[in-house]
CSV table of N, CA and C in Angstrom, one decimal:
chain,number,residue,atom,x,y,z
V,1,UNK,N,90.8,121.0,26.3
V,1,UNK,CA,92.2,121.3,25.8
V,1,UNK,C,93.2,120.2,26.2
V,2,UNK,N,93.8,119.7,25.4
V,2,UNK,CA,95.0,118.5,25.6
V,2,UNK,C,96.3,119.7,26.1
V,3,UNK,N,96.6,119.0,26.8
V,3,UNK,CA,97.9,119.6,27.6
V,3,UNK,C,99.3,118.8,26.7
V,4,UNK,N,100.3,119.7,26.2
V,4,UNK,CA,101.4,119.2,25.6
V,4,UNK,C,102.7,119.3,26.3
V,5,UNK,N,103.5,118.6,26.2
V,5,UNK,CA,104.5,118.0,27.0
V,5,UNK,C,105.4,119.2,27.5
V,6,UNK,N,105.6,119.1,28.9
V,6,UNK,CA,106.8,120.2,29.4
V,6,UNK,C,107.8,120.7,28.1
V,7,UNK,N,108.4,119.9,27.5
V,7,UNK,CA,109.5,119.8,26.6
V,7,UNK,C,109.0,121.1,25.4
V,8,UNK,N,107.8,120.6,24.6
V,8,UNK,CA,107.2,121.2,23.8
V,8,UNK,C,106.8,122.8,24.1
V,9,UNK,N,106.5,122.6,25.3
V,9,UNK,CA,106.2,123.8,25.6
V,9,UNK,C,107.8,124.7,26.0
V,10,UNK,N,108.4,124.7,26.6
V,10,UNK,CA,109.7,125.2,26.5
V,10,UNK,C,110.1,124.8,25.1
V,11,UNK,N,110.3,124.4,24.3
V,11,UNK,CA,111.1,124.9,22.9
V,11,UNK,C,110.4,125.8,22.4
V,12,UNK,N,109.1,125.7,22.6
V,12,UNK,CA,108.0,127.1,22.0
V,12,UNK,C,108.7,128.1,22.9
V,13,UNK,N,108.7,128.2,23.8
V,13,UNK,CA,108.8,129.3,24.6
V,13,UNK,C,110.6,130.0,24.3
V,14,UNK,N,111.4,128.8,24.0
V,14,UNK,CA,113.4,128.9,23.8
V,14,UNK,C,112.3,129.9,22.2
V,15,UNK,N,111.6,129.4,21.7
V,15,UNK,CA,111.7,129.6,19.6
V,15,UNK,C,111.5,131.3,19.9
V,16,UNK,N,110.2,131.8,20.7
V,16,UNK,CA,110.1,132.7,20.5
V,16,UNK,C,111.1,134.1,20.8
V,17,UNK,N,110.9,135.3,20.4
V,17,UNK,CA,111.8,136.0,20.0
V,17,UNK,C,111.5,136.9,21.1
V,18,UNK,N,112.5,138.0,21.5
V,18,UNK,CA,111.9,139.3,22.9
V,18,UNK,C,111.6,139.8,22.0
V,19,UNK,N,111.1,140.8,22.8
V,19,UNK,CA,109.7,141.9,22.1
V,19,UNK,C,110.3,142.7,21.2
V,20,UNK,N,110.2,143.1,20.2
V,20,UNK,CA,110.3,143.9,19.2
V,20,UNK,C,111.0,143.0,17.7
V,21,UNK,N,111.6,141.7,18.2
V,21,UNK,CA,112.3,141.1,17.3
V,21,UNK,C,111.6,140.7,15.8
V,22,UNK,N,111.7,140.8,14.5
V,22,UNK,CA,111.1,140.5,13.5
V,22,UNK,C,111.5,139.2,12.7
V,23,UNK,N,110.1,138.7,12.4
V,23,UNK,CA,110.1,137.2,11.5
V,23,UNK,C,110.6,137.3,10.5
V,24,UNK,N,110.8,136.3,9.7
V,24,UNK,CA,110.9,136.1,8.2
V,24,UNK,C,110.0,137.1,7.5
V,25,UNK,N,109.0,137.2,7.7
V,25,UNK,CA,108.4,138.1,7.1
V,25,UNK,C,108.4,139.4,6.9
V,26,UNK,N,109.1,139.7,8.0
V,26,UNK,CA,109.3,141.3,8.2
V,26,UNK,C,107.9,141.5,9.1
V,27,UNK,N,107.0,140.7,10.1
V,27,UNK,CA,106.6,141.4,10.5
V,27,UNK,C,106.7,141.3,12.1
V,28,UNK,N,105.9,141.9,13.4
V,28,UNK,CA,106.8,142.0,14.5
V,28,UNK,C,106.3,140.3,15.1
V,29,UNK,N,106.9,140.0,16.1
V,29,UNK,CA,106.9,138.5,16.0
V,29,UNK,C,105.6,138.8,17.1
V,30,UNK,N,105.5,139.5,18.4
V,30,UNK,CA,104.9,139.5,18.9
V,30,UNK,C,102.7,139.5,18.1
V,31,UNK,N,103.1,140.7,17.2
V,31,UNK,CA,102.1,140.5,16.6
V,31,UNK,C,101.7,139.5,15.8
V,32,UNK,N,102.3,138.6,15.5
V,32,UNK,CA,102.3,137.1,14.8
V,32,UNK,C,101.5,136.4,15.8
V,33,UNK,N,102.2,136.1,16.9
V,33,UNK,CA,101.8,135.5,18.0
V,33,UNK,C,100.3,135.9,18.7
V,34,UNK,N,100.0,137.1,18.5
V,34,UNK,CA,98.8,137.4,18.9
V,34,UNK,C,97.5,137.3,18.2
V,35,UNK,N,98.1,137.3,16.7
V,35,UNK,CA,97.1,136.8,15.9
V,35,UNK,C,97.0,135.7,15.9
V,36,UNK,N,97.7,134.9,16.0
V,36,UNK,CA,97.6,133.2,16.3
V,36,UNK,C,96.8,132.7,17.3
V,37,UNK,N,97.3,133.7,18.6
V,37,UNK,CA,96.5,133.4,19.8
V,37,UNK,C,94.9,133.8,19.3
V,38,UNK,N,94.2,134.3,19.1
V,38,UNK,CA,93.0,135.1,18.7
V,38,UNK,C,92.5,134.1,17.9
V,39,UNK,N,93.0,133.0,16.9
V,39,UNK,CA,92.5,132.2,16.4
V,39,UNK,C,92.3,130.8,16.6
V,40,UNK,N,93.9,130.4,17.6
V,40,UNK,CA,93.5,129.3,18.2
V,40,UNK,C,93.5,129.6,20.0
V,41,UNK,N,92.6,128.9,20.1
V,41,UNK,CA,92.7,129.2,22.4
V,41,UNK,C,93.8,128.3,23.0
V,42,UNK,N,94.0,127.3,22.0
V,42,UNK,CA,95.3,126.5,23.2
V,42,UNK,C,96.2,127.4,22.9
V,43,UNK,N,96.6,128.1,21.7
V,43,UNK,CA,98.0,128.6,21.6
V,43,UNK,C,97.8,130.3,22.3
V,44,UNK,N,96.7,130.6,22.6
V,44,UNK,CA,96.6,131.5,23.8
V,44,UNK,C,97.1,131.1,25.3
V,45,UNK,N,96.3,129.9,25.4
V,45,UNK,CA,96.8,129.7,27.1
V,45,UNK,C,98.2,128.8,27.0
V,46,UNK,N,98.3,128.5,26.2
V,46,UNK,CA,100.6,128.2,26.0
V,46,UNK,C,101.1,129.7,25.9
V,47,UNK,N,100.4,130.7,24.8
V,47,UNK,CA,101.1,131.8,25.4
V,47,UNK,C,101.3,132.6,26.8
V,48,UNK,N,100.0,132.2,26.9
V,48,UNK,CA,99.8,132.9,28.5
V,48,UNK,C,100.6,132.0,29.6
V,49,UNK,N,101.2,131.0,29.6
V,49,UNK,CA,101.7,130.1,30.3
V,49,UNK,C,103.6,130.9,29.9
V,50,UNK,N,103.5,131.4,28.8
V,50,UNK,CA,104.8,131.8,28.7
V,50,UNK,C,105.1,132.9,29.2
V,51,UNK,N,104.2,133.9,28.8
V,51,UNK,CA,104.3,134.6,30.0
V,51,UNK,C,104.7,135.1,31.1
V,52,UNK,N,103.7,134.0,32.1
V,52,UNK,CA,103.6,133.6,33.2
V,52,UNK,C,105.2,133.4,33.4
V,53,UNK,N,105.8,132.1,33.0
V,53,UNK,CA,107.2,132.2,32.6
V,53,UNK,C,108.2,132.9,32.5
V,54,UNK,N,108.0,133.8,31.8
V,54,UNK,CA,108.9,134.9,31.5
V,54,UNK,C,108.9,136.1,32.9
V,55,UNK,N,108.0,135.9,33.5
V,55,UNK,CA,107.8,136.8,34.2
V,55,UNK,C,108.6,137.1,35.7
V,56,UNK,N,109.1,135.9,35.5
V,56,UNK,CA,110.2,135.9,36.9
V,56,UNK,C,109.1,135.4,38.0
V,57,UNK,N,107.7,135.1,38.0
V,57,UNK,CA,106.8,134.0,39.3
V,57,UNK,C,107.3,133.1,39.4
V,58,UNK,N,108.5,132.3,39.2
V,58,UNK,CA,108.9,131.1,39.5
V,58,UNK,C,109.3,131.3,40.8
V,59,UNK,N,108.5,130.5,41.6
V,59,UNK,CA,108.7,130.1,43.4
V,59,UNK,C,110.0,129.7,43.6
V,60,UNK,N,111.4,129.6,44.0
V,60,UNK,CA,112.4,128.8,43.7
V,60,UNK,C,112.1,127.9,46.0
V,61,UNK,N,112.8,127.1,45.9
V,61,UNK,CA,112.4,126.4,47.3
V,61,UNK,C,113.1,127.2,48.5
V,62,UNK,N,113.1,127.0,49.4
V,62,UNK,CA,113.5,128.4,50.3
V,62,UNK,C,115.0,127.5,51.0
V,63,UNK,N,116.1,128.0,51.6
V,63,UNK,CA,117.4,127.0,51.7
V,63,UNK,C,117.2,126.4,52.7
V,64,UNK,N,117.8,125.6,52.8
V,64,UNK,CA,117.5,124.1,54.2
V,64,UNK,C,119.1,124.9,54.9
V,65,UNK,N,118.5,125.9,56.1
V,65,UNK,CA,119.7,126.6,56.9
V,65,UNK,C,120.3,125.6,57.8
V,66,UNK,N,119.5,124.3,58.1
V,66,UNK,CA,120.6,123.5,58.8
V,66,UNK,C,121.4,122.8,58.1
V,67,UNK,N,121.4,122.3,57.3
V,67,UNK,CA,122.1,121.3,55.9
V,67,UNK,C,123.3,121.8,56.3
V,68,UNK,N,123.8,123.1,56.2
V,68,UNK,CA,125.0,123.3,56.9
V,68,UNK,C,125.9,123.4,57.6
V,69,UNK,N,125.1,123.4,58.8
V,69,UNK,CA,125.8,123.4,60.1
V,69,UNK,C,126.0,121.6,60.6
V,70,UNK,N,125.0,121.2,59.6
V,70,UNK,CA,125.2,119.4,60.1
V,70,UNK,C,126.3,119.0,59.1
V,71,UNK,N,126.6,119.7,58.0
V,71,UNK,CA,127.7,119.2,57.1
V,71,UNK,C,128.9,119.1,57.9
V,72,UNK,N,129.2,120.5,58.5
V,72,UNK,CA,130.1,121.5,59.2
V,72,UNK,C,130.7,120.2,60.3
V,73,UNK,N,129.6,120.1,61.2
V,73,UNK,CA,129.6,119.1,62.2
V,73,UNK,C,130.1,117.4,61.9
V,74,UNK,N,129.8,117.4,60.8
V,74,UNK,CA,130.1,115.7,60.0
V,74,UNK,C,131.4,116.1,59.7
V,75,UNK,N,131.9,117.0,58.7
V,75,UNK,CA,133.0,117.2,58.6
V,75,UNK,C,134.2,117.4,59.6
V,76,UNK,N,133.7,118.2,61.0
V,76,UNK,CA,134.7,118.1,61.7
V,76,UNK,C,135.0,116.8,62.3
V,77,UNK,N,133.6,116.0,63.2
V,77,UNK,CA,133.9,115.1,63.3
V,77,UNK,C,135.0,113.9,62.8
V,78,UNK,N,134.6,114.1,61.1
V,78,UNK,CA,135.7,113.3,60.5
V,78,UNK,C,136.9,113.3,60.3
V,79,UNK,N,137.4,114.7,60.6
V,79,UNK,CA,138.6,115.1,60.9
V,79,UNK,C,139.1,114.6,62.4
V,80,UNK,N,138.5,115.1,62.9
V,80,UNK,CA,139.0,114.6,64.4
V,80,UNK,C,139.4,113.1,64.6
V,81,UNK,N,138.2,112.8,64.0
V,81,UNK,CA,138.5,110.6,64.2
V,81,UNK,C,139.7,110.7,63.5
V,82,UNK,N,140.2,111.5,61.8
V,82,UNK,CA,141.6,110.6,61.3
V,82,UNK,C,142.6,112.0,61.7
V,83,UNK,N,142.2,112.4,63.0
V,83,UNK,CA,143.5,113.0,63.3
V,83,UNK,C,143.7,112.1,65.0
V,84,UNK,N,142.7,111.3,65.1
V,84,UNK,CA,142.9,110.8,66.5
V,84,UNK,C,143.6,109.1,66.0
V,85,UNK,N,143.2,108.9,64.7
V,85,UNK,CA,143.6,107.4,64.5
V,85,UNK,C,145.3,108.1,63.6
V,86,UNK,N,145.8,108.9,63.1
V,86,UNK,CA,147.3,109.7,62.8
V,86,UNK,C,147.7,109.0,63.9
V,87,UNK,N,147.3,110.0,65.2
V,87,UNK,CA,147.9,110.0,66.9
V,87,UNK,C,148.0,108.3,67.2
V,88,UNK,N,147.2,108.0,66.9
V,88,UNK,CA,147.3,106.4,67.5
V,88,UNK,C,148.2,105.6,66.5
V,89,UNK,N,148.4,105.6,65.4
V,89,UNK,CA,149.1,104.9,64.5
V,89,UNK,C,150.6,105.2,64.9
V,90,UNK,N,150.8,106.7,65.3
V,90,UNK,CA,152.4,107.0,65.7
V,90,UNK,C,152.5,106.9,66.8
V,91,UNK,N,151.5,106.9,67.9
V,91,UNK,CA,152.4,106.2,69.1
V,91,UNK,C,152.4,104.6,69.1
V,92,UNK,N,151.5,103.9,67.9
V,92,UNK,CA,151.6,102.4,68.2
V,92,UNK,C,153.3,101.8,67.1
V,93,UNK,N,153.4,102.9,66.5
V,93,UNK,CA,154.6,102.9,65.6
V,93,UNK,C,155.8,102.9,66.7
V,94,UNK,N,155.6,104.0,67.3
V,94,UNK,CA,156.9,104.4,68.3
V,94,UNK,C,156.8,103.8,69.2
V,95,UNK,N,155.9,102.4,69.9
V,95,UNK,CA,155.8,101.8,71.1
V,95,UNK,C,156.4,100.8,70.0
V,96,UNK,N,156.1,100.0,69.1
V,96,UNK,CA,156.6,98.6,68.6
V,96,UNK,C,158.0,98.8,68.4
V,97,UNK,N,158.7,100.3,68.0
V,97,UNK,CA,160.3,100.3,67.4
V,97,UNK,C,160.8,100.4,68.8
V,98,UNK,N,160.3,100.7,69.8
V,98,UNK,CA,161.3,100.9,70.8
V,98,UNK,C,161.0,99.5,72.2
V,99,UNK,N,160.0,98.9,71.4
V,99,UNK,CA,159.9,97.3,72.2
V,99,UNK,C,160.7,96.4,71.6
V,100,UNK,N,161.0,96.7,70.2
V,100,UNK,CA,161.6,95.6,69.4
V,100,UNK,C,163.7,96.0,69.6
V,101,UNK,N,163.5,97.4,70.0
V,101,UNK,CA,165.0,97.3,70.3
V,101,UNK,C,165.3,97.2,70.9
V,102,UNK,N,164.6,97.2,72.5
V,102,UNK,CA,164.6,96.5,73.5
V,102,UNK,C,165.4,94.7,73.8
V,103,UNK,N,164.4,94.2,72.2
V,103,UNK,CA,164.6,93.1,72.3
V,103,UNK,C,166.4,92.8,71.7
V,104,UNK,N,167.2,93.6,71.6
V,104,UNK,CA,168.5,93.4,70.5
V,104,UNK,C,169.3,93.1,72.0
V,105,UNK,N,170.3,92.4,71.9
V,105,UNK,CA,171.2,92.2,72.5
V,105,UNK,C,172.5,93.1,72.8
V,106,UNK,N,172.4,94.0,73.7
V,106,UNK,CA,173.4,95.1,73.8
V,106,UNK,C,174.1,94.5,75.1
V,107,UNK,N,175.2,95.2,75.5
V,107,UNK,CA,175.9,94.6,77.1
V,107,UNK,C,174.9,95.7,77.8
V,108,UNK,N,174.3,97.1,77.4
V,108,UNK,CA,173.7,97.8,78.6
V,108,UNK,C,172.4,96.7,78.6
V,109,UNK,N,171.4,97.4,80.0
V,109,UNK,CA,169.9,97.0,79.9
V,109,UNK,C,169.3,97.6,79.0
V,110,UNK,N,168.1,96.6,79.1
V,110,UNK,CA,167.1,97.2,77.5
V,110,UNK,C,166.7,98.4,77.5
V,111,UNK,N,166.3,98.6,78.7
V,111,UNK,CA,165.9,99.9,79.1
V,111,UNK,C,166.4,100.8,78.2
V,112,UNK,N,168.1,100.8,78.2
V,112,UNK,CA,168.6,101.9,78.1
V,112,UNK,C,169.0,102.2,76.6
V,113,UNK,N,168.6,101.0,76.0
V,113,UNK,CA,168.7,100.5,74.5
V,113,UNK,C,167.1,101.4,74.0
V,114,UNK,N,166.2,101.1,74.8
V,114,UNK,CA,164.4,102.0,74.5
V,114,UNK,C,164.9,103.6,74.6
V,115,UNK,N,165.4,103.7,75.7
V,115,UNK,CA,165.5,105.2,76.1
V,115,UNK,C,166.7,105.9,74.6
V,116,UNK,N,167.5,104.9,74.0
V,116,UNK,CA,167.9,105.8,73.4
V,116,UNK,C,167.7,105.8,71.9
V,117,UNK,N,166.9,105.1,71.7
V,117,UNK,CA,166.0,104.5,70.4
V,117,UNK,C,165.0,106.0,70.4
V,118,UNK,N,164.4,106.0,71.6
V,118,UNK,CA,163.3,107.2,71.9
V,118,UNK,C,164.1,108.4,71.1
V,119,UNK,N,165.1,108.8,72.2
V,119,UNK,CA,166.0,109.8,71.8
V,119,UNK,C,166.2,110.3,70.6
V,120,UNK,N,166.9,109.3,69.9
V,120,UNK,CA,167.8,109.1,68.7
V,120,UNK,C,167.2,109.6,67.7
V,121,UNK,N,165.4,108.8,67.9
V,121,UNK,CA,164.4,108.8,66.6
V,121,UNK,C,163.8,110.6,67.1
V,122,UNK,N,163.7,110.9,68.2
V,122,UNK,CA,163.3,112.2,68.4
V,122,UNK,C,164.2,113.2,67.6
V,123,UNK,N,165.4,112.8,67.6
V,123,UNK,CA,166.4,113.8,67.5
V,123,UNK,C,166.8,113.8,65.9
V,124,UNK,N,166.7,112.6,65.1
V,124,UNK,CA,166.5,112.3,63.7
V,124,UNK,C,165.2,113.3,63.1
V,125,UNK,N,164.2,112.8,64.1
V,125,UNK,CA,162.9,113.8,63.1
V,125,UNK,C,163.3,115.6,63.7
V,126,UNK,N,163.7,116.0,64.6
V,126,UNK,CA,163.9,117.4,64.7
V,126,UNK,C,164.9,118.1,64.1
V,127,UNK,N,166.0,117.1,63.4
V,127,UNK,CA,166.8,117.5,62.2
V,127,UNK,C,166.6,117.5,60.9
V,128,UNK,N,165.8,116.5,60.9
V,128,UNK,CA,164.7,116.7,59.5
V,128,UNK,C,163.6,117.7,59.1
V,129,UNK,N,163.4,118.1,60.2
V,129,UNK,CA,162.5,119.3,60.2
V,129,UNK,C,163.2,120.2,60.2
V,130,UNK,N,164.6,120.6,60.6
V,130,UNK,CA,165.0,121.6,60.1
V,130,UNK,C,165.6,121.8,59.2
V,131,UNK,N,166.0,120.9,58.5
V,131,UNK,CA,166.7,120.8,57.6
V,131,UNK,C,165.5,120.6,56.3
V,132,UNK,N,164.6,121.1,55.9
V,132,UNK,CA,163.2,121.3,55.7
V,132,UNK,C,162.3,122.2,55.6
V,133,UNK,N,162.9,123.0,57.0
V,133,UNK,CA,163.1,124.2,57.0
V,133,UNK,C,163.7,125.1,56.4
V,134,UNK,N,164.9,124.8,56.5
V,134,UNK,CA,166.2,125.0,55.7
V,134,UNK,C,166.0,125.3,54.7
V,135,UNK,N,165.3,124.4,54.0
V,135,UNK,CA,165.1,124.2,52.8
V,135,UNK,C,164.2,125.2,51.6
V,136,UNK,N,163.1,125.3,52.5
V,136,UNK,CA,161.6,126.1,52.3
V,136,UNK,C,162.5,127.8,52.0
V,137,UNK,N,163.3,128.1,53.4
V,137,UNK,CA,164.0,129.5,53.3
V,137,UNK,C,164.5,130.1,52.0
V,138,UNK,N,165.4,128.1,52.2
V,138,UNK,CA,166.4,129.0,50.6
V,138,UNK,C,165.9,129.2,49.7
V,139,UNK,N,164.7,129.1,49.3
V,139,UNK,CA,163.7,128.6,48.2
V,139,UNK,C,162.8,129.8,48.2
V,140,UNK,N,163.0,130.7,49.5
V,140,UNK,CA,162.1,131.4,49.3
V,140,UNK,C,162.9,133.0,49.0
V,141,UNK,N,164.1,132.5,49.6
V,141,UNK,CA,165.1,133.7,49.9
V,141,UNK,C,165.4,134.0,48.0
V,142,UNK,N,165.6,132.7,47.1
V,142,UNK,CA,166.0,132.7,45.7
V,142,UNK,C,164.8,133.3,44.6
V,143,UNK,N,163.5,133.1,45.2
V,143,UNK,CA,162.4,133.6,44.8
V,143,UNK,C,162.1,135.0,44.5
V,144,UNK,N,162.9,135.6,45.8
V,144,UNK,CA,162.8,137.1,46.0
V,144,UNK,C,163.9,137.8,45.2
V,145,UNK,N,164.4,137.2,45.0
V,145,UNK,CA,165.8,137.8,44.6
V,145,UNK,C,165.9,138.3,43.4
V,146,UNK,N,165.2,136.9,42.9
V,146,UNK,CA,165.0,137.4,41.4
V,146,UNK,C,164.0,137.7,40.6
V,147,UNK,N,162.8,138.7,41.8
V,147,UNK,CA,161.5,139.3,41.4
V,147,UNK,C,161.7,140.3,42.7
V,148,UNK,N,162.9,141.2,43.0
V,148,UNK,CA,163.1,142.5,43.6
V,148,UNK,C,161.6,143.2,43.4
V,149,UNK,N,161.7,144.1,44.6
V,149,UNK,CA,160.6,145.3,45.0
V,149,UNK,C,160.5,146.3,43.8
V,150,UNK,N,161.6,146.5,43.2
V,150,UNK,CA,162.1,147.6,42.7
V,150,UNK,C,162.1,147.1,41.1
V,151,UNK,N,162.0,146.1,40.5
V,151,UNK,CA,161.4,145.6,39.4
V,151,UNK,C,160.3,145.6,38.9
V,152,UNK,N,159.2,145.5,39.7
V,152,UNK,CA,157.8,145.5,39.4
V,152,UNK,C,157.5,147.1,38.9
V,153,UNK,N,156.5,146.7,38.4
V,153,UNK,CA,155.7,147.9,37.8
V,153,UNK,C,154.4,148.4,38.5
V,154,UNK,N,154.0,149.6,38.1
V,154,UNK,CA,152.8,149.8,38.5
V,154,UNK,C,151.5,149.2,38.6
V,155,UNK,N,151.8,148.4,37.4
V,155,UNK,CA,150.4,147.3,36.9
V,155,UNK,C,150.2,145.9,38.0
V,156,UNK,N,151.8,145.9,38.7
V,156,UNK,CA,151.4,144.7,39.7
V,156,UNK,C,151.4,144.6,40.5
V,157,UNK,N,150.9,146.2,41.4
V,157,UNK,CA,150.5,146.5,42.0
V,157,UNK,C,149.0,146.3,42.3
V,158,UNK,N,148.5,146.1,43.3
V,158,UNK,CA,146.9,146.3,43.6
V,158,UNK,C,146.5,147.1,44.6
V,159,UNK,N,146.3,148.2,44.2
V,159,UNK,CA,146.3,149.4,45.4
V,159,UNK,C,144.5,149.7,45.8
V,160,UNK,N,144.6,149.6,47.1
V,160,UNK,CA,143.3,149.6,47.9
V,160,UNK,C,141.9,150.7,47.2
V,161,UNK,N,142.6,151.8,46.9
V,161,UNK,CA,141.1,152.5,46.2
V,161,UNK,C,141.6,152.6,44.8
V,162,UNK,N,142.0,151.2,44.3
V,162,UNK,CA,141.5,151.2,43.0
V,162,UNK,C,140.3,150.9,42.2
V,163,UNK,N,139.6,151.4,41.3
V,163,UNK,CA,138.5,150.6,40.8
V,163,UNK,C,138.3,149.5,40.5
């Protein structure tokens, strides 16, 4: 018996029809097939191979349960390094702005030219953040306003023992 190509044999298998479906001829496809089979033996054991097929025996591979938890682990890892190299970038940011204003010529000491560079820039980004805040509120307060409790309908609703 010559063995015919994976391919071949799946389009035979996509061509054929489920059980009861009728040919061109008007007759049942399955009985077509079986008379075919009965005449030739390879188109017996390709049917029986479809079968086999159809039958849901396909082994599928069983899951690799660590693949997971090493992803899990790679991914946090990687998170950690670019949240430790963030941390390092802004304190090497905020050591060079407050060494270099150091360096400016004021009548006070540098010191006190660093200490209020520190300050200044602390006190810049804590007004930016509220004011950002600020912002998110109003945005959310205008949202509501004009999609009231009392406008919705039934439908937009999603109530816990619904179907």
């Amino acid at each position: 018996m010559v063995s015919r190509p994976i391919w071949q044999r799946m389009l035979e298998w996509v061509q054929t029809s489920t059980p009861g479906d009728m040919d061109p001829a008007g007759d049942k496809t399955e009985e077509v097939l079986e008379e075919q089979a009965i005449k030739d033996p390879e188109k017996a054991q390709s049917l029986i191979a479809l079968e086999h097929a159809r039958s849901g025996n396909l082994r599928l591979t069983e899951p690799n349960w660590t693949s997971k938890p090493r992803t899990l682990v790679l991914a946090g890892a990687i998170c950690l390094i670019a949240l430790a190299t963030l941390a390092a970038v802004t304190v090497a940011g905020a050591v060079f702005v407050v060494h270099n204003a150091a360096r400016l010529k004021f009548p006070w000491p540098p010191a006190g030219t660093s200490t209020l560079t520190l300050v200044g820039a602390s006190l810049l980004g804590a007004a930016a953040w509220r004011a950002g805040q600020a912002v998110l509120r109003r945005r959310a307060v205008r949202a509501r306003a004009q999609n009231p409790p009392e406008s919705r309908t039934e439908d937009d609703q999603n109530p816990v023992g619904a179907p």
